[in-house]
Amino acid sequence: MAVTMQEKIQQKDPENVVPEENDEESPIEQVRLTVSNDDDPSLPVWTFRMWFLGLLSCALLSFLNTFFSYRAEPLVITMITVQVATLPLGRIMARVLPTRKFKIRSCEFTLNPGPFNMKEHVLISIFANAGSAFGNGPAYAVGIVDITKAFYFRNISFLAGWILVIATQVLGYGWAGIMRKYVVDPAEMWWPSSLVQVSLFRALHEKEEGKSSRGKFFLVVLACSFIWYIVPGFLFPTLSSLSLLCLAFPKSVLAQQIGSGMHGLGIFSFTFDWATIASYLSSPLVYPFFSIVNVIVGYVAIVYILIPFSYWGLNLYNAKNFPLFSADLFNAQGQVYNITAIVNDKFELDKVSYAKHGHIHLSMFFAVTYGLNFAAVVATLTQVALFNGKEIYQRFRATFKGKPDIHTRLMMKYKDIPSWWFHITLALSLALSLVLCIFMKDQVQLSWWGLLLAAFLALIFTLPISIITATTNMSPGLNVITEYIIGMIIPGYPIANVCFKTYGYMSMSQAVSFLQDFKLGHYMKVPPRSMFIVQLIGTILGGTINMGVAWWLLNSIKHICQPDLLPPNSPWTCNSDRVFFDASVIWGLVGPKRIFWGDYIALNWFFVGGAVAPILVWLLHKTFPSQSWIKLINIPVLLGATAAMPPATTLNFNSWIFFGILFNFVIFRYRKKWWQRYNYVLSAALDAGVALMGVVLFFCLSLENVNFSWWGTGGEYCDLATCPTAKGIFVDGCPLT
């Protein structure tokens, strides 16, 4: 039986290891340049400050991210905001809390053990990150509750929804425990994205020089962001999406299709709203410039070349019968499909009614987006196998026979996590899920065998995807594959489909995120048991708050998620849930056999194209090895550049690209010292200011039905952008062509 690295190290005395030559350096250059080789095990981490700020941050992020997820321009508050915001709070607590020691039986503790240290800061940030679904906003399973109640108008109990949220979030921890020794301890598994967090932590804890501290800068920007957001958020909403072409040509469908930032190509469309800039794609200030360039190339090729040619040139899939950009589902006459009419009393597909209403049709853009998703999933595997396969294999082999690096040896000073902690977590979450699928099957539709199949898929894919992410920073998703599999097996059950997808895709994704944060703790020398407890508690607390906020909003806001029934310019349009709902119809209710093996069968060729495209690039690279730029062509990134569309729009992308270039190329290149000191702080402050004012506006104005109407509250003024352009197709509010 092979001896693991951990066992090899434990055979030595971790306190008296004699370093061999080069043992004091990581074999990965990026790690050597970023991560400190020093550690102080005496620093306290299990402090009152950590618990207070960690629980508070987790609760706030869980509330705010769920609250904003229902809005037309959702804003995800990430761990970076907590990193920056809690630093001055921690230091203030270190100054004002009493240093007196308390004793309870044999236990002695103090509320203030000394200066606020970096390890406390890391745990607080991990606490918040676990509560915000590791940067994804609210828990993925909340979407199941949303579409059941707000789109299908069916009932689901709070208990069933809570079990879905908690079980799908926690199940991945079991997979992570099984894989941790292979993808956290080895130096070769270096998790590039964790180095960004390490850099920020070290920068924030460096001694401040000069008069302008990061803390003061953060507070000033937060105040400005907070005050400004009342303008686009309430007084002048048109500033969120200002289209010059729509204003110049109020009766031209073509001009509005080209100019609308929400439903068109977004030419000469602008925004003065940070929520619009950062929604869906997160803050552009935290992305490296090379990532932005890859997105630009793919985005321009798809949105400004492929889409116009397919719509106006080829009229692909009768594109002109439908809007240019739309996530809605249509009938053949261009009308929005009445989904509730094809759902029977048992919450299944009514085949007779479906035959009567006709096939479901997608807008050309939505159809092409699915095709690109097919291609991107396969292309990721091919790209990694060709360009990184040998490297990954060598690094994986090194986990069994390689020497531990300095960071792994330093971590051996701390008690490791017992394996049974992970096993118990896995067993309890599986048991809870089986209770859901057996005793509440009428609400979730998923059978016990479907749950076990989803769990098996997650288990199988967690290790390879963790290795890919740890070595290439690319993380393939299982959402499309899981939808396809269960849709082929049991079509006609929409909630069963999304439950299967959530258990298969999200438990794997949670495992990868858990492991990534564990690597951050590994680099920062945080005790492993503290990391596990903080992540587990943060996940349960965050998921519970996610569910509570969702339940409150769904039951308190009239016509939530129904744009046609909401007041004009209402933010509660649930754009992300609309896409989630459409996926449940396409893959679950109607099923891939009727759609992707019917009218849209040609889209399956995207699987082949995605597999072949990286091979062509690889052959080109082998043919011209001296041309280093060829290897920079990343097919999965190019294909997945518009993966967030829908619900993201061209306005989101165009503004995100503009500010990404401004800060991560222009300012980074010509004002690097300013960028190093303030870039991440600026991003965090802008996010926090918008989030706080958004909540204030809701409680002080929206709940009291305070509103007024003038030209600046009229929205984008691009109503004709959603009109079809085919002859004979008539939609209310659109000119007949």
XYZ file of C-alpha atoms in Angstrom:
737
model
C 0.000 0.000 0.000
C 1.363 3.406 -0.967
C 2.364 5.636 1.912
C 0.891 9.116 1.657
C 2.993 12.243 2.019
C 1.306 13.050 5.314
C 2.312 9.671 6.756
C 5.892 10.092 5.533
C 6.161 13.430 7.290
C 4.598 12.144 10.489
C 7.335 9.491 10.689
C 9.694 12.398 11.343
C 9.701 14.830 14.213
C 8.065 17.912 12.705
C 9.721 20.151 15.297
C 13.254 19.014 14.433
C 13.286 18.409 10.691
C 16.705 19.165 9.248
C 16.142 20.916 5.929
C 17.910 19.428 2.965
C 19.266 21.520 0.146
C 16.527 23.759 -1.321
C 14.030 22.414 1.209
C 13.362 25.974 2.334
C 11.897 26.945 -1.042
C 8.730 25.886 -2.851
C 9.323 24.197 -6.225
C 6.708 26.523 -7.778
C 8.161 29.917 -8.700
C 4.897 31.833 -8.246
C 4.584 30.438 -4.719
C 8.189 31.352 -3.897
C 7.542 34.936 -4.961
C 4.244 35.307 -3.085
C 4.054 33.136 0.039
C 6.111 33.698 3.154
C 8.241 30.821 4.442
C 7.893 32.026 8.038
C 5.312 31.056 10.633
C 4.528 31.999 14.204
C 2.505 29.162 15.797
C 1.963 31.250 18.926
C -0.406 33.687 17.174
C -3.938 33.235 18.580
C -6.666 32.432 16.070
C -9.543 31.160 18.225
C -10.329 34.651 19.481
C -13.465 36.580 20.358
C -12.593 39.013 17.563
C -12.474 36.218 15.006
C -15.813 34.778 16.114
C -17.579 38.139 16.326
C -16.336 39.543 13.005
C -16.530 36.140 11.286
C -20.135 35.458 12.248
C -21.119 39.068 11.515
C -19.435 39.027 8.086
C -20.936 35.651 7.220
C -24.432 36.802 8.178
C -24.139 40.130 6.341
C -22.794 38.609 3.133
C -25.417 35.871 3.181
C -28.190 38.429 3.624
C -26.892 40.964 1.089
C -26.040 38.448 -1.619
C -29.451 36.793 -1.386
C -31.194 40.170 -1.251
C -29.428 41.444 -4.379
C -29.772 38.193 -6.331
C -33.426 38.955 -7.136
C -32.668 42.367 -8.607
C -32.270 43.212 -12.291
C -28.580 43.961 -11.687
C -27.513 41.568 -8.915
C -24.396 42.415 -6.954
C -22.240 39.708 -5.382
C -20.306 40.882 -2.325
C -17.136 38.791 -2.223
C -14.483 37.878 0.313
C -12.303 40.783 -0.848
C -14.789 43.261 0.614
C -14.607 41.467 3.968
C -10.816 41.319 3.799
C -10.600 45.080 3.502
C -13.525 46.068 5.741
C -12.686 43.876 8.732
C -9.054 44.955 9.010
C -9.768 48.359 10.640
C -12.555 46.784 12.713
C -10.200 44.122 14.026
C -7.586 46.712 14.907
C -10.161 48.881 16.662
C -11.304 45.881 18.719
C -7.678 45.152 19.613
C -7.435 48.696 20.998
C -10.711 48.959 22.912
C -11.493 45.455 24.211
C -10.426 44.727 27.786
C -7.292 42.623 28.235
C -8.531 41.096 31.482
C -8.276 37.309 31.674
C -11.333 35.235 32.540
C -11.279 31.741 33.999
C -13.985 29.094 33.746
C -12.891 25.997 35.618
C -9.548 25.072 34.067
C -10.043 27.198 30.951
C -8.537 30.675 30.836
C -9.289 33.187 28.092
C -9.312 36.871 27.278
C -11.350 38.992 24.889
C -8.197 40.751 23.738
C -5.111 38.520 23.411
C -3.037 41.228 21.692
C -2.699 42.871 18.273
C -5.104 41.823 15.514
C -3.108 39.287 13.506
C -3.166 37.969 9.968
C -4.353 34.461 10.876
C -7.446 35.845 12.585
C -8.039 37.936 9.487
C -7.787 34.881 7.233
C -10.306 32.922 9.302
C -12.749 35.848 9.318
C -12.525 36.071 5.523
C -12.943 32.303 5.124
C -15.981 32.496 7.436
C -17.563 35.106 5.169
C -16.551 33.305 1.998
C -18.227 30.089 3.134
C -21.367 32.093 3.912
C -21.434 33.603 0.436
C -21.203 30.209 -1.321
C -17.489 30.804 -1.908
C -18.018 33.972 -3.926
C -21.033 32.736 -5.885
C -23.597 34.780 -3.960
C -26.508 32.842 -2.437
C -26.545 29.051 -2.304
C -27.284 27.555 -5.720
C -30.192 25.490 -4.396
C -32.124 28.651 -3.472
C -32.919 28.875 -7.181
C -34.981 25.677 -6.887
C -37.207 27.300 -4.277
C -37.445 30.464 -6.380
C -38.605 28.793 -9.587
C -41.009 26.478 -7.767
C -42.816 29.333 -6.043
C -42.372 32.323 -8.364
C -42.346 30.708 -11.823
C -44.260 27.422 -11.566
C -46.539 28.793 -8.791
C -46.315 25.510 -6.863
C -45.701 24.888 -3.198
C -42.521 23.778 -1.503
C -42.118 23.787 2.264
C -39.487 25.832 4.066
C -38.079 22.611 5.549
C -37.636 20.967 2.139
C -35.970 24.102 0.796
C -33.669 24.343 3.820
C -32.598 20.701 3.495
C -31.873 21.241 -0.210
C -29.720 24.270 0.509
C -27.768 22.834 3.449
C -27.311 19.305 2.105
C -26.096 20.398 -1.328
C -23.674 22.890 0.243
C -22.256 20.516 2.876
C -22.140 17.305 0.814
C -19.059 18.543 -1.021
C -17.078 18.683 2.221
C -17.155 14.896 2.307
C -15.635 14.673 -1.164
C -13.071 17.317 -0.196
C -12.003 15.314 2.838
C -11.324 12.285 0.674
C -9.270 14.299 -1.839
C -7.501 16.756 0.491
C -4.249 14.823 0.826
C -3.834 14.790 -2.932
C -4.617 18.398 -3.831
C -3.775 20.534 -0.759
C -0.615 19.182 0.885
C 1.515 18.628 -2.260
C 3.527 21.655 -3.386
C 2.770 20.813 -6.999
C -0.897 21.535 -6.388
C -0.414 25.292 -6.055
C -3.920 26.761 -6.707
C -2.996 29.991 -8.560
C -6.077 31.960 -7.485
C -5.178 31.510 -3.814
C -1.999 33.495 -4.403
C -4.118 36.577 -5.147
C -5.615 36.344 -1.654
C -2.193 35.739 -0.102
C -0.871 38.870 -1.822
C -3.779 40.956 -0.568
C -3.486 39.705 3.017
C 0.226 40.478 3.090
C -0.337 43.906 1.541
C -3.048 44.789 4.056
C -0.904 43.774 7.015
C 2.219 45.625 5.929
C 3.026 48.669 8.012
C 1.303 51.773 6.678
C 3.573 54.493 5.352
C 2.522 58.031 4.575
C -0.606 59.942 5.489
C -3.148 58.172 3.269
C -3.834 54.764 4.795
C -5.835 52.050 3.103
C -8.395 52.216 5.900
C -9.067 55.911 5.394
C -9.204 55.450 1.622
C -11.701 52.622 2.064
C -14.000 54.733 4.245
C -13.905 57.721 1.881
C -14.710 55.630 -1.191
C -17.390 53.674 0.684
C -19.089 56.942 1.671
C -18.939 58.260 -1.903
C -20.262 54.989 -3.332
C -23.013 54.884 -0.697
C -24.173 58.443 -1.435
C -23.917 58.174 -5.234
C -25.960 54.981 -5.499
C -29.117 56.825 -4.458
C -28.942 58.529 -7.882
C -29.061 55.479 -10.211
C -30.755 53.374 -7.516
C -33.714 55.694 -6.947
C -33.565 59.301 -8.230
C -32.308 58.722 -11.787
C -32.518 54.986 -12.714
C -32.035 55.721 -16.422
C -28.356 56.346 -15.619
C -28.022 52.607 -14.977
C -28.482 52.001 -18.697
C -28.298 55.046 -20.941
C -28.578 54.282 -24.668
C -27.845 57.161 -27.051
C -29.105 55.303 -30.141
C -32.442 54.497 -28.501
C -32.909 58.142 -27.553
C -31.929 59.311 -31.034
C -34.121 56.792 -32.901
C -37.193 56.120 -30.712
C -39.178 54.426 -33.525
C -36.466 52.301 -35.141
C -36.329 48.621 -34.200
C -32.927 48.178 -35.859
C -31.357 51.158 -34.073
C -32.656 49.960 -30.737
C -31.459 46.401 -31.342
C -28.001 47.817 -32.020
C -28.043 50.411 -29.242
C -29.808 48.724 -26.328
C -27.420 47.622 -23.612
C -30.049 45.421 -21.967
C -31.554 43.695 -25.021
C -29.209 44.514 -27.897
C -25.613 44.990 -28.970
C -25.020 47.883 -26.584
C -23.373 50.247 -29.092
C -23.155 53.759 -27.554
C -24.765 52.463 -24.371
C -23.342 53.621 -21.039
C -23.845 53.121 -17.329
C -23.086 55.233 -14.280
C -24.027 52.479 -11.859
C -21.380 50.323 -10.169
C -23.998 47.617 -9.547
C -24.415 47.282 -13.324
C -20.667 47.174 -13.898
C -19.973 44.527 -11.260
C -23.134 42.419 -11.527
C -22.885 38.916 -13.041
C -19.143 39.264 -13.784
C -18.072 40.609 -10.361
C -15.673 43.502 -9.987
C -13.440 44.084 -13.045
C -10.726 45.463 -10.761
C -9.770 42.022 -9.417
C -9.196 40.274 -12.761
C -5.675 40.107 -14.240
C -5.353 41.793 -17.617
C -4.599 38.589 -19.547
C -7.963 37.178 -18.421
C -9.704 40.343 -19.575
C -8.025 40.097 -22.986
C -9.216 36.503 -23.419
C -12.754 37.587 -22.538
C -12.560 40.518 -24.972
C -11.505 38.322 -27.893
C -14.223 35.725 -27.271
C -16.877 38.313 -26.492
C -16.234 40.388 -29.618
C -16.108 37.294 -31.835
C -19.399 35.963 -30.480
C -21.452 39.118 -29.888
C -20.273 41.375 -32.685
C -19.446 38.840 -35.416
C -21.242 35.509 -34.869
C -24.546 36.852 -33.500
C -25.183 39.606 -36.123
C -24.228 37.249 -38.962
C -26.480 34.484 -37.622
C -29.411 36.838 -36.970
C -29.451 39.255 -39.919
C -27.479 37.138 -42.380
C -28.472 33.493 -41.911
C -31.727 33.970 -39.965
C -30.532 30.914 -38.038
C -33.333 28.935 -36.360
C -35.833 31.509 -37.656
C -33.993 34.078 -35.542
C -36.013 37.050 -36.791
C -39.210 35.537 -35.362
C -37.794 36.319 -31.922
C -35.843 39.100 -30.171
C -32.129 39.444 -30.872
C -31.249 38.828 -27.211
C -33.655 37.024 -24.913
C -33.639 34.262 -22.297
C -37.383 33.720 -22.725
C -38.943 30.677 -24.396
C -41.229 31.238 -27.399
C -43.756 29.522 -29.620
C -43.381 29.482 -33.403
C -45.324 32.762 -33.737
C -42.820 34.697 -31.603
C -45.040 34.872 -28.503
C -43.671 34.066 -25.060
C -44.483 30.420 -24.374
C -47.138 29.748 -21.738
C -45.195 27.232 -19.662
C -47.854 26.787 -16.979
C -50.259 25.528 -19.666
C -48.104 22.437 -20.334
C -47.666 21.436 -16.677
C -50.278 19.024 -15.313
C -51.597 18.675 -11.770
C -48.819 16.231 -10.896
C -46.164 18.831 -11.778
C -45.162 16.886 -14.893
C -45.255 17.582 -18.614
C -48.760 17.451 -20.079
C -47.933 15.808 -23.411
C -51.347 16.494 -24.931
C -51.175 20.186 -24.046
C -47.574 20.397 -25.296
C -48.611 18.933 -28.647
C -51.434 21.482 -28.804
C -49.236 24.493 -28.009
C -46.394 23.368 -30.269
C -42.648 23.075 -29.823
C -40.668 25.405 -27.597
C -38.360 27.750 -29.495
C -35.288 29.604 -28.249
C -33.991 32.957 -29.372
C -31.059 32.470 -31.696
C -28.685 33.942 -29.125
C -29.950 31.607 -26.375
C -29.586 28.586 -28.670
C -26.059 29.546 -29.717
C -25.177 30.132 -26.061
C -26.119 26.554 -25.237
C -24.051 25.337 -28.166
C -21.050 27.312 -26.941
C -21.535 25.828 -23.468
C -21.470 22.339 -24.976
C -18.265 23.174 -26.796
C -16.604 24.873 -23.818
C -17.148 21.898 -21.481
C -15.513 19.442 -23.873
C -12.853 21.944 -24.972
C -11.748 22.408 -21.371
C -10.990 18.718 -21.010
C -9.207 18.558 -24.388
C -7.247 21.768 -23.792
C -6.046 20.684 -20.372
C -5.167 17.185 -21.580
C -3.071 18.495 -24.494
C -1.405 21.539 -22.978
C -1.299 20.608 -19.290
C -1.806 16.848 -19.203
C 1.855 15.889 -18.861
C 2.440 18.548 -16.228
C -0.635 17.495 -14.241
C 0.356 13.838 -14.399
C 3.886 14.591 -13.225
C 2.629 16.737 -10.381
C 0.066 14.138 -9.359
C 2.792 11.462 -9.293
C 4.925 13.808 -7.244
C 2.240 13.848 -4.554
C 3.123 10.208 -3.812
C 6.895 10.276 -4.101
C 7.874 13.934 -3.915
C 9.387 15.593 -0.871
C 7.149 17.889 1.181
C 7.871 21.557 0.657
C 8.488 24.128 3.359
C 4.794 25.039 3.705
C 3.633 21.465 4.201
C 6.343 20.882 6.812
C 5.383 24.055 8.669
C 1.746 22.931 8.719
C 2.735 19.712 10.468
C 3.122 21.707 13.671
C -0.670 21.828 13.900
C -3.099 19.019 14.662
C -4.493 17.515 11.498
C -8.228 17.038 10.890
C -9.373 13.526 11.825
C -10.745 11.660 8.804
C -13.911 10.803 10.687
C -14.872 14.488 10.745
C -15.244 14.380 6.979
C -16.872 10.945 6.995
C -19.499 12.035 9.541
C -20.207 15.204 7.542
C -20.619 13.156 4.362
C -22.833 10.541 6.027
C -25.110 13.106 7.702
C -25.577 15.194 4.554
C -26.324 12.086 2.495
C -28.752 10.814 5.124
C -30.510 14.187 5.240
C -30.740 14.184 1.450
C -32.187 10.669 1.410
C -34.832 11.777 3.905
C -35.705 14.592 1.514
C -35.897 12.333 -1.540
C -37.867 9.579 0.189
C -40.274 11.424 2.479
C -40.628 14.705 0.544
C -40.395 13.342 -2.977
C -43.674 14.990 -3.909
C -41.930 18.356 -3.476
C -38.541 17.638 -5.106
C -39.466 14.830 -7.561
C -35.984 13.290 -7.263
C -35.845 9.587 -6.379
C -33.275 8.143 -4.002
C -31.440 6.465 -6.874
C -31.201 9.818 -8.669
C -29.600 11.323 -5.578
C -27.046 8.508 -5.369
C -26.271 8.818 -9.097
C -25.700 12.578 -8.721
C -23.464 11.957 -5.697
C -21.501 9.338 -7.633
C -20.907 11.759 -10.526
C -19.719 14.418 -8.091
C -17.345 11.962 -6.410
C -15.890 10.804 -9.726
C -15.284 14.322 -11.060
C -14.080 16.042 -7.869
C -10.489 14.776 -8.028
C -9.744 15.466 -11.721
C -11.439 18.875 -11.643
C -9.618 19.747 -8.403
C -6.299 18.830 -10.032
C -7.146 20.883 -13.121
C -8.114 23.881 -10.992
C -5.090 23.515 -8.722
C -2.642 23.521 -11.624
C -4.282 25.565 -14.396
C -6.841 27.794 -12.587
C -9.511 26.431 -14.962
C -12.524 24.770 -13.376
C -14.922 22.912 -15.688
C -18.527 22.765 -14.497
C -20.892 19.818 -14.475
C -24.133 21.780 -14.820
C -24.787 21.101 -18.521
C -23.651 17.468 -18.341
C -25.794 16.693 -15.287
C -28.832 18.363 -16.869
C -28.326 16.382 -20.040
C -27.921 13.025 -18.255
C -30.983 13.207 -16.018
C -33.025 14.881 -18.768
C -32.413 11.890 -21.016
C -33.225 9.397 -18.231
C -36.397 10.976 -16.809
C -37.807 13.770 -18.966
C -40.945 15.573 -17.847
C -39.879 16.368 -14.259
C -38.486 19.916 -14.002
C -37.695 20.021 -10.284
C -36.093 16.564 -10.364
C -33.786 17.854 -13.098
C -32.588 20.925 -11.207
C -32.254 18.934 -7.968
C -30.093 16.355 -9.737
C -28.009 19.134 -11.296
C -27.580 20.843 -7.940
C -26.533 17.679 -6.117
C -24.155 16.631 -8.890
C -22.737 19.988 -9.914
C -22.813 21.995 -6.686
C -21.475 19.349 -4.329
C -18.467 18.994 -6.648
C -18.125 22.772 -6.936
C -18.352 23.159 -3.152
C -15.640 20.541 -2.721
C -13.310 22.397 -5.091
C -14.010 25.729 -3.372
C -13.486 24.135 0.045
C -10.131 22.743 -1.093
C -9.121 26.086 -2.579
C -9.778 27.880 0.697
C -7.930 25.106 2.498
C -4.908 25.818 0.322
C -5.168 29.491 1.259
C -5.107 28.471 4.922
C -2.180 26.157 4.118
C -0.205 29.070 2.676
C -1.150 31.369 5.573
C -0.314 28.662 8.175
C -3.781 28.593 9.748
C -4.518 25.507 11.912
C -6.464 22.974 9.771
C -9.080 22.187 12.421
C -9.921 25.866 12.748
C -10.343 26.089 8.986
C -12.722 23.127 8.879
C -14.916 24.335 11.753
C -15.130 27.866 10.387
C -16.055 26.686 6.887
C -18.669 24.228 8.134
C -20.336 26.695 10.501
C -20.169 29.447 7.888
C -21.798 27.231 5.286
C -24.663 26.162 7.563
C -25.246 29.688 8.883
C -25.017 31.216 5.416
C -27.328 28.646 3.851
C -29.914 29.142 6.583
C -29.867 32.922 6.101
C -30.014 32.465 2.309
C -33.155 30.397 2.706
C -34.702 32.755 5.249
C -34.155 35.869 3.122
C -35.427 34.104 -0.002
C -38.567 32.939 1.808
C -39.181 36.448 3.143
C -38.795 38.141 -0.251
C -40.862 35.542 -2.117
C -43.718 36.010 0.326
C -43.526 39.775 0.837
C -42.923 41.301 -2.614
C -46.014 41.099 -4.773
C -45.418 39.677 -8.273
C -41.726 39.145 -7.600
C -39.935 37.664 -10.638
C -42.843 38.614 -12.941
C -41.678 41.676 -14.938
C -45.006 41.998 -16.796
C -46.900 42.435 -13.511
C -44.351 44.456 -11.554
C -44.531 48.279 -11.390
C -42.485 50.116 -14.050
C -38.746 50.113 -13.378
C -39.101 47.638 -10.499
C -35.753 45.938 -9.730
C -37.280 42.605 -8.613
C -37.099 40.890 -12.015
C -35.007 37.842 -10.972
C -33.005 37.659 -14.205
C -30.751 34.861 -12.946
C -33.726 32.810 -11.788
C -35.347 33.301 -15.196
C -32.408 31.506 -16.818
C -32.535 28.813 -14.115
C -36.264 28.373 -14.775
C -35.751 28.150 -18.538
C -33.119 25.469 -17.972
C -35.593 23.482 -15.872
C -38.106 23.659 -18.738
C -35.612 22.819 -21.481
C -33.791 19.980 -19.734
C -36.414 18.800 -17.248
C -40.005 19.531 -18.205
C -39.706 19.122 -21.976
C -36.395 17.243 -22.006
C -33.355 17.232 -24.299
C -34.859 14.507 -26.516
C -37.587 16.902 -27.707
C -35.319 19.960 -28.025
C -31.695 19.008 -28.621
C -32.605 15.897 -30.579
C -35.431 17.738 -32.313
C -35.413 21.236 -33.785
C -31.971 22.015 -32.347
C -30.200 18.725 -33.069
C -27.414 20.520 -34.948
C -26.232 22.080 -31.668
C -24.830 18.688 -30.658
C -22.074 19.249 -33.219
C -20.704 21.852 -30.806
C -19.538 18.960 -28.638
C -17.403 17.769 -31.550
C -16.205 21.267 -32.351
C -15.206 21.861 -28.748
C -13.184 18.648 -28.731
C -11.430 19.364 -32.043
C -10.625 23.090 -31.685
C -7.905 22.710 -29.006
C -6.351 19.894 -31.068
C -5.972 22.282 -34.018
C -4.313 24.878 -31.787
C -2.043 22.214 -30.307
C -1.009 20.989 -33.775
C -0.339 24.575 -34.808
C 1.813 25.029 -31.722
C 3.761 21.848 -32.481
C 4.226 22.906 -36.097
C 5.492 26.381 -35.175
C 7.050 25.942 -31.697
C 8.945 29.226 -31.941
C 5.666 31.185 -32.105
C 4.969 31.463 -28.389
C 1.738 33.428 -28.919
C 0.001 30.314 -30.297
C 0.088 28.637 -26.893
C -1.740 31.628 -25.431
C -4.849 30.801 -27.491
C -7.188 29.372 -24.886
C -10.187 27.832 -26.640
C -12.296 27.171 -23.491
C -11.913 30.797 -22.392
C -12.781 32.072 -25.864
C -15.847 29.815 -26.084
C -16.900 30.557 -22.529
C -16.374 34.323 -22.736
C -20.132 34.906 -22.859
C -21.079 32.087 -20.485
C -22.756 34.627 -18.189
C -25.068 35.747 -21.039
C -27.933 35.470 -20.334
C -28.689 36.844 -17.780
C -25.724 39.196 -18.259
C -26.102 41.742 -21.063
C -23.820 43.602 -23.452
C -24.011 46.634 -21.153
C -22.556 44.549 -18.316
C -19.771 43.245 -20.525
C -18.898 46.535 -22.231
C -18.663 48.482 -18.971
C -16.797 45.611 -17.267
C -14.253 45.503 -20.102
C -13.784 49.284 -20.077
C -13.025 49.470 -16.359
C -10.966 46.283 -16.478
C -8.683 47.815 -19.127
C -8.569 51.150 -17.297
C -7.458 49.719 -13.957
C -5.615 46.533 -14.877
C -3.743 47.856 -17.902
C -3.574 51.662 -17.918
C -3.305 52.306 -14.178
C -1.405 49.068 -13.518
C 1.154 50.017 -16.164
C 1.541 53.746 -15.534
C 0.601 54.091 -11.839
C 1.683 50.743 -10.460
C 2.401 51.926 -6.917
C -1.090 53.390 -6.636
C -2.567 50.195 -8.094
C -0.665 47.972 -5.660
C -1.820 50.038 -2.709
C -5.404 50.905 -3.530
C -6.835 48.797 -6.373
C -8.385 45.993 -4.284
C -9.409 48.477 -1.584
C -11.255 50.571 -4.168
C -13.092 47.505 -5.467
C -14.168 46.446 -1.987
C -15.345 49.939 -1.033
C -17.416 50.369 -4.201
C -19.125 47.010 -3.603
C -19.808 47.757 0.050
C -21.216 51.257 -0.607
C -23.661 50.038 -3.238
C -24.749 47.106 -1.078
C -25.451 49.254 1.970
C -27.393 51.911 0.059
C -29.370 49.207 -1.784
C -30.571 47.821 1.545
C -31.349 51.311 2.896
C -33.399 52.155 -0.207
C -35.387 48.943 0.130
C -36.271 49.310 3.802
C -36.806 53.084 3.782
C -38.478 53.563 0.400
C -39.500 50.356 -1.382
C -41.286 48.819 1.607
C -43.143 52.096 2.139
C -44.049 52.300 -1.581
C -42.283 55.664 -1.900
C -41.707 56.426 -5.572
C -42.064 59.167 -8.146
C -42.096 59.368 -11.910
C -40.224 61.545 -14.394
C -38.167 61.026 -17.544
C -35.177 59.756 -15.549
C -37.177 56.905 -14.014
C -38.358 55.556 -17.358
C -35.683 52.944 -17.822
C -33.589 52.490 -20.939
C -36.179 53.695 -23.495
C -35.329 50.792 -25.788
C -38.725 49.055 -25.781
C -38.478 48.122 -29.469
C -35.195 46.233 -28.925
C -37.181 43.144 -27.878
C -39.282 43.125 -31.051
C -39.038 40.407 -33.708
C -38.214 41.559 -37.243
C -39.663 38.755 -39.379
C -42.570 39.636 -41.654
C -45.990 38.597 -40.365
C -44.892 38.169 -36.741
C -46.847 40.498 -34.463
C -46.065 41.143 -30.789
C -47.883 43.690 -28.628
C -46.067 47.024 -28.630
C -44.053 46.221 -31.734
C -44.530 47.558 -35.276
C -45.828 45.054 -37.831
C -43.229 44.407 -40.525
